[in-house]
C-alpha positions as YAML, in Angstrom:
chain: A
units: angstrom
residues:
- id: 1
  name: MET
  ca: [0.00, 0.00, 0.00]
- id: 2
  name: GLY
  ca: [1.18, 3.52, -0.65]
- id: 3
  name: SER
  ca: [2.01, 5.86, 2.20]
- id: 4
  name: PRO
  ca: [-0.36, 8.71, 3.19]
- id: 5
  name: VAL
  ca: [2.09, 11.10, 1.54]
- id: 6
  name: HIS
  ca: [1.76, 9.29, -1.76]
- id: 7
  name: ARG
  ca: [-2.03, 9.26, -1.46]
- id: 8
  name: ARG
  ca: [-2.14, 13.01, -0.86]
- id: 9
  name: GLY
  ca: [0.08, 13.47, -3.88]
- id: 10
  name: VAL
  ca: [-2.27, 11.41, -6.00]
- id: 11
  name: ASP
  ca: [-5.25, 13.51, -5.00]
- id: 12
  name: THR
  ca: [-3.36, 16.75, -5.65]
- id: 13
  name: VAL
  ca: [-2.61, 15.59, -9.17]
- id: 14
  name: GLU
  ca: [-6.26, 14.77, -9.78]
- id: 15
  name: GLN
  ca: [-7.47, 18.16, -8.62]
- id: 16
  name: ALA
  ca: [-4.82, 20.15, -10.47]
- id: 17
  name: PRO
  ca: [-5.82, 22.11, -13.58]
- id: 18
  name: ALA
  ca: [-6.03, 19.97, -16.69]
- id: 19
  name: ALA
  ca: [-2.78, 19.86, -18.59]
- id: 20
  name: LYS
  ca: [-2.21, 19.29, -22.26]
- id: 21
  name: GLY
  ca: [-3.01, 15.68, -23.08]
- id: 22
  name: ALA
  ca: [-4.97, 15.24, -19.83]
- id: 23
  name: GLY
  ca: [-7.61, 13.31, -21.72]
- id: 24
  name: VAL
  ca: [-5.12, 10.48, -22.14]
- id: 25
  name: ARG
  ca: [-3.70, 10.54, -18.62]
- id: 26
  name: GLY
  ca: [-6.88, 11.44, -16.71]
- id: 27
  name: ARG
  ca: [-8.23, 7.90, -16.47]
- id: 28
  name: PRO
  ca: [-5.12, 6.40, -14.87]
- id: 29
  name: ARG
  ca: [-5.07, 9.27, -12.34]
- id: 30
  name: SER
  ca: [-8.72, 8.57, -11.47]
- id: 31
  name: GLU
  ca: [-7.97, 4.88, -10.99]
- id: 32
  name: ALA
  ca: [-5.01, 5.77, -8.78]
- id: 33
  name: VAL
  ca: [-7.23, 7.91, -6.56]
- id: 34
  name: GLU
  ca: [-9.83, 5.15, -6.27]
- id: 35
  name: ARG
  ca: [-7.10, 2.66, -5.41]
- id: 36
  name: ALA
  ca: [-5.76, 5.00, -2.71]
- id: 37
  name: ILE
  ca: [-9.23, 5.27, -1.17]
- id: 38
  name: LEU
  ca: [-9.83, 1.51, -1.22]
- id: 39
  name: GLU
  ca: [-6.38, 0.88, 0.25]
- id: 40
  name: GLY
  ca: [-7.10, 3.50, 2.90]
- id: 41
  name: VAL
  ca: [-10.18, 1.57, 4.02]
- id: 42
  name: ILE
  ca: [-8.30, -1.74, 4.00]
- id: 43
  name: GLY
  ca: [-5.47, -0.16, 5.99]
- id: 44
  name: LEU
  ca: [-7.88, 1.03, 8.68]
- id: 45
  name: LEU
  ca: [-9.50, -2.40, 8.85]
- id: 46
  name: GLU
  ca: [-6.10, -4.04, 9.20]
- id: 47
  name: GLU
  ca: [-5.41, -1.71, 12.12]
- id: 48
  name: GLY
  ca: [-8.53, -3.11, 13.81]
- id: 49
  name: VAL
  ca: [-10.95, -0.24, 13.21]
- id: 50
  name: PRO
  ca: [-14.49, -1.74, 13.06]
- id: 51
  name: LEU
  ca: [-16.48, -1.23, 9.86]
- id: 52
  name: ALA
  ca: [-19.18, 0.58, 11.85]
- id: 53
  name: GLU
  ca: [-16.64, 3.22, 12.94]
- id: 54
  name: LEU
  ca: [-15.33, 3.97, 9.45]
- id: 55
  name: SER
  ca: [-16.80, 7.34, 8.56]
- id: 56
  name: ILE
  ca: [-16.33, 8.96, 5.16]
- id: 57
  name: GLU
  ca: [-14.43, 11.76, 6.91]
- id: 58
  name: ARG
  ca: [-11.99, 9.31, 8.52]
- id: 59
  name: ILE
  ca: [-11.49, 7.42, 5.28]
- id: 60
  name: ALA
  ca: [-10.85, 10.65, 3.39]
- id: 61
  name: ARG
  ca: [-8.31, 11.77, 5.98]
- id: 62
  name: THR
  ca: [-6.50, 8.43, 5.84]
- id: 63
  name: ALA
  ca: [-6.43, 8.33, 2.04]
- id: 64
  name: GLY
  ca: [-5.34, 11.96, 1.83]
- id: 65
  name: VAL
  ca: [-8.33, 13.08, -0.21]
- id: 66
  name: GLY
  ca: [-11.35, 15.30, 0.32]
- id: 67
  name: LYS
  ca: [-14.76, 13.89, 1.19]
- id: 68
  name: ALA
  ca: [-16.09, 15.25, -2.10]
- id: 69
  name: THR
  ca: [-13.56, 13.07, -3.93]
- id: 70
  name: ILE
  ca: [-15.08, 9.98, -2.32]
- id: 71
  name: TYR
  ca: [-18.68, 11.06, -2.90]
- id: 72
  name: ARG
  ca: [-17.95, 11.62, -6.58]
- id: 73
  name: ARG
  ca: [-17.24, 7.89, -6.83]
- id: 74
  name: TRP
  ca: [-19.53, 6.30, -4.23]
- id: 75
  name: SER
  ca: [-22.94, 7.37, -2.98]
- id: 76
  name: GLY
  ca: [-22.12, 6.40, 0.59]
- id: 77
  name: ARG
  ca: [-20.29, 4.02, 2.91]
- id: 78
  name: GLU
  ca: [-22.20, 0.90, 1.90]
- id: 79
  name: GLU
  ca: [-21.36, 1.29, -1.78]
- id: 80
  name: LEU
  ca: [-17.70, 2.00, -0.95]
- id: 81
  name: PHE
  ca: [-17.46, -0.98, 1.41]
- id: 82
  name: VAL
  ca: [-18.90, -3.30, -1.23]
- id: 83
  name: ASP
  ca: [-16.12, -2.24, -3.59]
- id: 84
  name: VAL
  ca: [-13.58, -2.86, -0.82]
- id: 85
  name: LEU
  ca: [-15.01, -6.33, -0.23]
- id: 86
  name: ARG
  ca: [-14.96, -7.00, -3.95]
- id: 87
  name: THR
  ca: [-11.22, -6.26, -4.05]
- id: 88
  name: LEU
  ca: [-10.71, -8.82, -1.28]
- id: 89
  name: GLU
  ca: [-12.53, -11.49, -3.27]
- id: 90
  name: ALA
  ca: [-10.62, -13.77, -5.59]
- id: 91
  name: PRO
  ca: [-11.31, -13.04, -9.28]
- id: 92
  name: ALA
  ca: [-14.23, -14.99, -10.73]
- id: 93
  name: SER
  ca: [-13.09, -18.43, -11.83]
- id: 94
  name: VAL
  ca: [-12.77, -19.09, -15.54]
- id: 95
  name: LEU
  ca: [-15.25, -21.80, -16.50]
- id: 96
  name: PRO
  ca: [-13.82, -24.58, -18.69]
- id: 97
  name: GLY
  ca: [-16.97, -24.73, -20.79]
- id: 98
  name: THR
  ca: [-16.30, -28.38, -21.61]
- id: 99
  name: SER
  ca: [-19.33, -29.68, -19.69]
- id: 100
  name: MET
  ca: [-21.81, -28.72, -16.99]
- id: 101
  name: ARG
  ca: [-19.96, -30.98, -14.58]
- id: 102
  name: ASP
  ca: [-16.61, -29.26, -15.18]
- id: 103
  name: ASP
  ca: [-18.15, -25.80, -14.86]
- id: 104
  name: LEU
  ca: [-19.83, -26.74, -11.57]
- id: 105
  name: VAL
  ca: [-16.54, -28.05, -10.22]
- id: 106
  name: ALA
  ca: [-14.88, -24.72, -11.12]
- id: 107
  name: LEU
  ca: [-17.63, -22.77, -9.34]
- id: 108
  name: LEU
  ca: [-17.35, -24.89, -6.19]
- id: 109
  name: GLU
  ca: [-13.58, -24.62, -6.27]
- id: 110
  name: GLN
  ca: [-13.90, -20.86, -5.97]
- id: 111
  name: ILE
  ca: [-16.05, -21.27, -2.85]
- id: 112
  name: ARG
  ca: [-13.59, -23.80, -1.39]
- id: 113
  name: ARG
  ca: [-10.59, -21.54, -1.93]
- id: 114
  name: ARG
  ca: [-12.46, -18.58, -0.49]
- id: 115
  name: GLY
  ca: [-13.14, -20.70, 2.59]
- id: 116
  name: LEU
  ca: [-9.45, -21.51, 2.90]
- id: 117
  name: ASN
  ca: [-8.60, -17.81, 2.64]
- id: 118
  name: LEU
  ca: [-11.07, -16.94, 5.39]
- id: 119
  name: ARG
  ca: [-9.62, -19.64, 7.63]
- id: 120
  name: SER
  ca: [-6.03, -18.57, 7.04]
- id: 121
  name: SER
  ca: [-6.69, -14.83, 7.35]
- id: 122
  name: ALA
  ca: [-7.97, -13.49, 10.66]
- id: 123
  name: PHE
  ca: [-8.36, -10.13, 8.91]
- id: 124
  name: LEU
  ca: [-10.73, -11.44, 6.23]
- id: 125
  name: HIS
  ca: [-12.70, -13.50, 8.71]
- id: 126
  name: ASN
  ca: [-13.14, -10.48, 10.96]
- id: 127
  name: VAL
  ca: [-14.28, -8.24, 8.09]
- id: 128
  name: PHE
  ca: [-16.93, -10.68, 6.89]
- id: 129
  name: ALA
  ca: [-18.11, -11.32, 10.45]
- id: 130
  name: GLN
  ca: [-18.58, -7.58, 11.00]
- id: 131
  name: MET
  ca: [-20.40, -7.19, 7.72]
- id: 132
  name: LYS
  ca: [-23.25, -9.39, 8.97]
- id: 133
  name: SER
  ca: [-24.05, -6.83, 11.67]
- id: 134
  name: LEU
  ca: [-24.56, -4.09, 9.06]
- id: 135
  name: PRO
  ca: [-27.83, -4.95, 7.25]
- id: 136
  name: LYS
  ca: [-27.46, -2.37, 4.47]
- id: 137
  name: LEU
  ca: [-23.94, -3.51, 3.66]
- id: 138
  name: TRP
  ca: [-24.93, -7.19, 3.83]
- id: 139
  name: THR
  ca: [-27.83, -6.55, 1.46]
- id: 140
  name: ALA
  ca: [-25.70, -4.52, -0.95]
- id: 141
  name: TYR
  ca: [-22.97, -7.17, -0.92]
- id: 142
  name: HIS
  ca: [-25.46, -9.89, -1.76]
- id: 143
  name: ALA
  ca: [-27.02, -7.83, -4.54]
- id: 144
  name: THR
  ca: [-23.75, -6.89, -6.25]
- id: 145
  name: VAL
  ca: [-21.46, -9.84, -5.48]
- id: 146
  name: VAL
  ca: [-23.39, -12.93, -4.36]
- id: 147
  name: GLU
  ca: [-26.40, -12.66, -6.70]
- id: 148
  name: PRO
  ca: [-24.33, -12.40, -9.92]
- id: 149
  name: GLN
  ca: [-22.43, -15.52, -8.85]
- id: 150
  name: ARG
  ca: [-25.72, -17.31, -8.22]
- id: 151
  name: GLN
  ca: [-27.07, -16.32, -11.64]
- id: 152
  name: ARG
  ca: [-23.86, -17.56, -13.22]
- id: 153
  name: ALA
  ca: [-24.43, -20.95, -11.63]
- id: 154
  name: TYR
  ca: [-28.07, -20.98, -12.80]
- id: 155
  name: ASP
  ca: [-26.84, -20.39, -16.35]
- id: 156
  name: VAL
  ca: [-24.51, -23.38, -16.06]
- id: 157
  name: LEU
  ca: [-27.36, -25.60, -14.88]
- id: 158
  name: ARG
  ca: [-29.69, -24.39, -17.64]
- id: 159
  name: ARG
  ca: [-27.06, -25.26, -20.22]
- id: 160
  name: GLY
  ca: [-26.82, -28.66, -18.59]
- id: 161
  name: VAL
  ca: [-30.54, -29.20, -19.17]
- id: 162
  name: GLU
  ca: [-30.22, -28.04, -22.78]
- id: 163
  name: ASN
  ca: [-27.26, -30.37, -23.36]
- id: 164
  name: GLY
  ca: [-28.96, -33.36, -21.78]
- id: 165
  name: GLU
  ca: [-26.59, -33.47, -18.80]
- id: 166
  name: LEU
  ca: [-29.40, -32.70, -16.38]
- id: 167
  name: ARG
  ca: [-32.97, -33.96, -16.25]
- id: 168
  name: PRO
  ca: [-35.39, -31.41, -17.76]
- id: 169
  name: ASP
  ca: [-37.73, -31.65, -14.76]
- id: 170
  name: VAL
  ca: [-35.04, -30.56, -12.28]
- id: 171
  name: ASP
  ca: [-35.71, -27.40, -10.24]
- id: 172
  name: ILE
  ca: [-32.69, -25.22, -11.13]
- id: 173
  name: VAL
  ca: [-32.78, -23.22, -7.89]
- id: 174
  name: LEU
  ca: [-33.00, -26.33, -5.74]
- id: 175
  name: ALA
  ca: [-30.32, -28.08, -7.76]
- id: 176
  name: HIS
  ca: [-27.99, -25.13, -7.25]
- id: 177
  name: GLU
  ca: [-28.53, -25.31, -3.50]
- id: 178
  name: MET
  ca: [-27.81, -29.04, -3.56]
- id: 179
  name: PHE
  ca: [-24.45, -28.41, -5.23]
- id: 180
  name: VAL
  ca: [-23.26, -25.40, -3.22]
- id: 181
  name: GLY
  ca: [-24.91, -26.33, 0.09]
- id: 182
  name: PRO
  ca: [-22.36, -28.95, 1.18]
- id: 183
  name: MET
  ca: [-19.47, -26.63, 0.36]
- id: 184
  name: LEU
  ca: [-21.04, -23.71, 2.23]
- id: 185
  name: VAL
  ca: [-21.61, -25.93, 5.26]
- id: 186
  name: ARG
  ca: [-17.90, -26.69, 5.37]
- id: 187
  name: THR
  ca: [-16.74, -23.13, 4.70]
- id: 188
  name: VAL
  ca: [-19.22, -21.28, 6.92]
- id: 189
  name: LEU
  ca: [-20.81, -23.58, 9.53]
- id: 190
  name: ARG
  ca: [-18.21, -26.28, 10.13]
- id: 191
  name: LEU
  ca: [-14.89, -24.50, 10.32]
- id: 192
  name: ASP
  ca: [-13.29, -27.71, 11.64]
- id: 193
  name: ALA
  ca: [-14.30, -29.69, 8.54]
- id: 194
  name: PRO
  ca: [-11.57, -30.33, 5.95]
- id: 195
  name: LEU
  ca: [-11.53, -28.42, 2.66]
- id: 196
  name: ASP
  ca: [-9.25, -30.87, 0.94]
- id: 197
  name: GLU
  ca: [-8.31, -31.10, -2.73]
- id: 198
  name: GLY
  ca: [-10.88, -33.01, -4.71]
- id: 199
  name: LEU
  ca: [-13.80, -31.99, -2.50]
- id: 200
  name: SER
  ca: [-15.47, -30.01, -5.29]
- id: 201
  name: GLU
  ca: [-15.32, -33.00, -7.65]
- id: 202
  name: ARG
  ca: [-16.75, -35.34, -5.00]
- id: 203
  name: ILE
  ca: [-19.67, -33.05, -4.23]
- id: 204
  name: VAL
  ca: [-20.57, -32.47, -7.88]
- id: 205
  name: ASP
  ca: [-20.30, -36.14, -8.83]
- id: 206
  name: THR
  ca: [-22.33, -37.27, -5.81]
- id: 207
  name: VAL
  ca: [-25.19, -34.87, -6.56]
- id: 208
  name: LEU
  ca: [-25.12, -35.61, -10.29]
- id: 209
  name: GLU
  ca: [-25.71, -39.30, -9.58]
- id: 210
  name: GLY
  ca: [-29.30, -38.42, -8.73]
- id: 211
  name: LEU
  ca: [-29.89, -35.59, -11.21]
- id: 212
  name: ARG
  ca: [-28.65, -37.06, -14.49]
- id: 213
  name: PRO
  ca: [-31.18, -38.30, -17.02]
- id: 214
  name: ALA
  ca: [-31.96, -42.00, -16.66]
- id: 215
  name: GLY
  ca: [-29.79, -44.20, -18.87]
...
């Protein structure tokens, strides 16, 4: 992470009068400011400051920017925090596209690895635990991060029906819960349960035994 001095320098550059050729360099400067703000929030969280105590004013002071700079990019704390949480998430897994089974394994692998990260990082675990006590943030996180992932899984299952890999009478929503449920139990409810290599394959293959078309 950059030092507060560097962050103040970034913001000064952004607010300076436009120079010749600024249209080319303006976008990188904007991204640098946003990165400084996000890193400012993460830095405060790493210092142990609770999410509930992170005001826009404190974040702006830490990042070396003005409050107006933050409000130009985010409507409020919840929207900013969701972007912070998104940066802490692993990038969306690339789906093989070879079969529904392989795509489901890739989706479950992302959940498994996220669970391992939460277990190995007290910081991440603490952040996500705090988030549950902030209803607006929890709702926004689900709408912008969790729901798109769920829809992605629904698309995989629908393609499975179209390709004959899944029975046409299967409830897509219920099927999705049957696939991800066991992994979520191990990553969220049973922190003592192993998240070993090959778990994603075992879950998918076990559930598919009952959902494949007969014959």
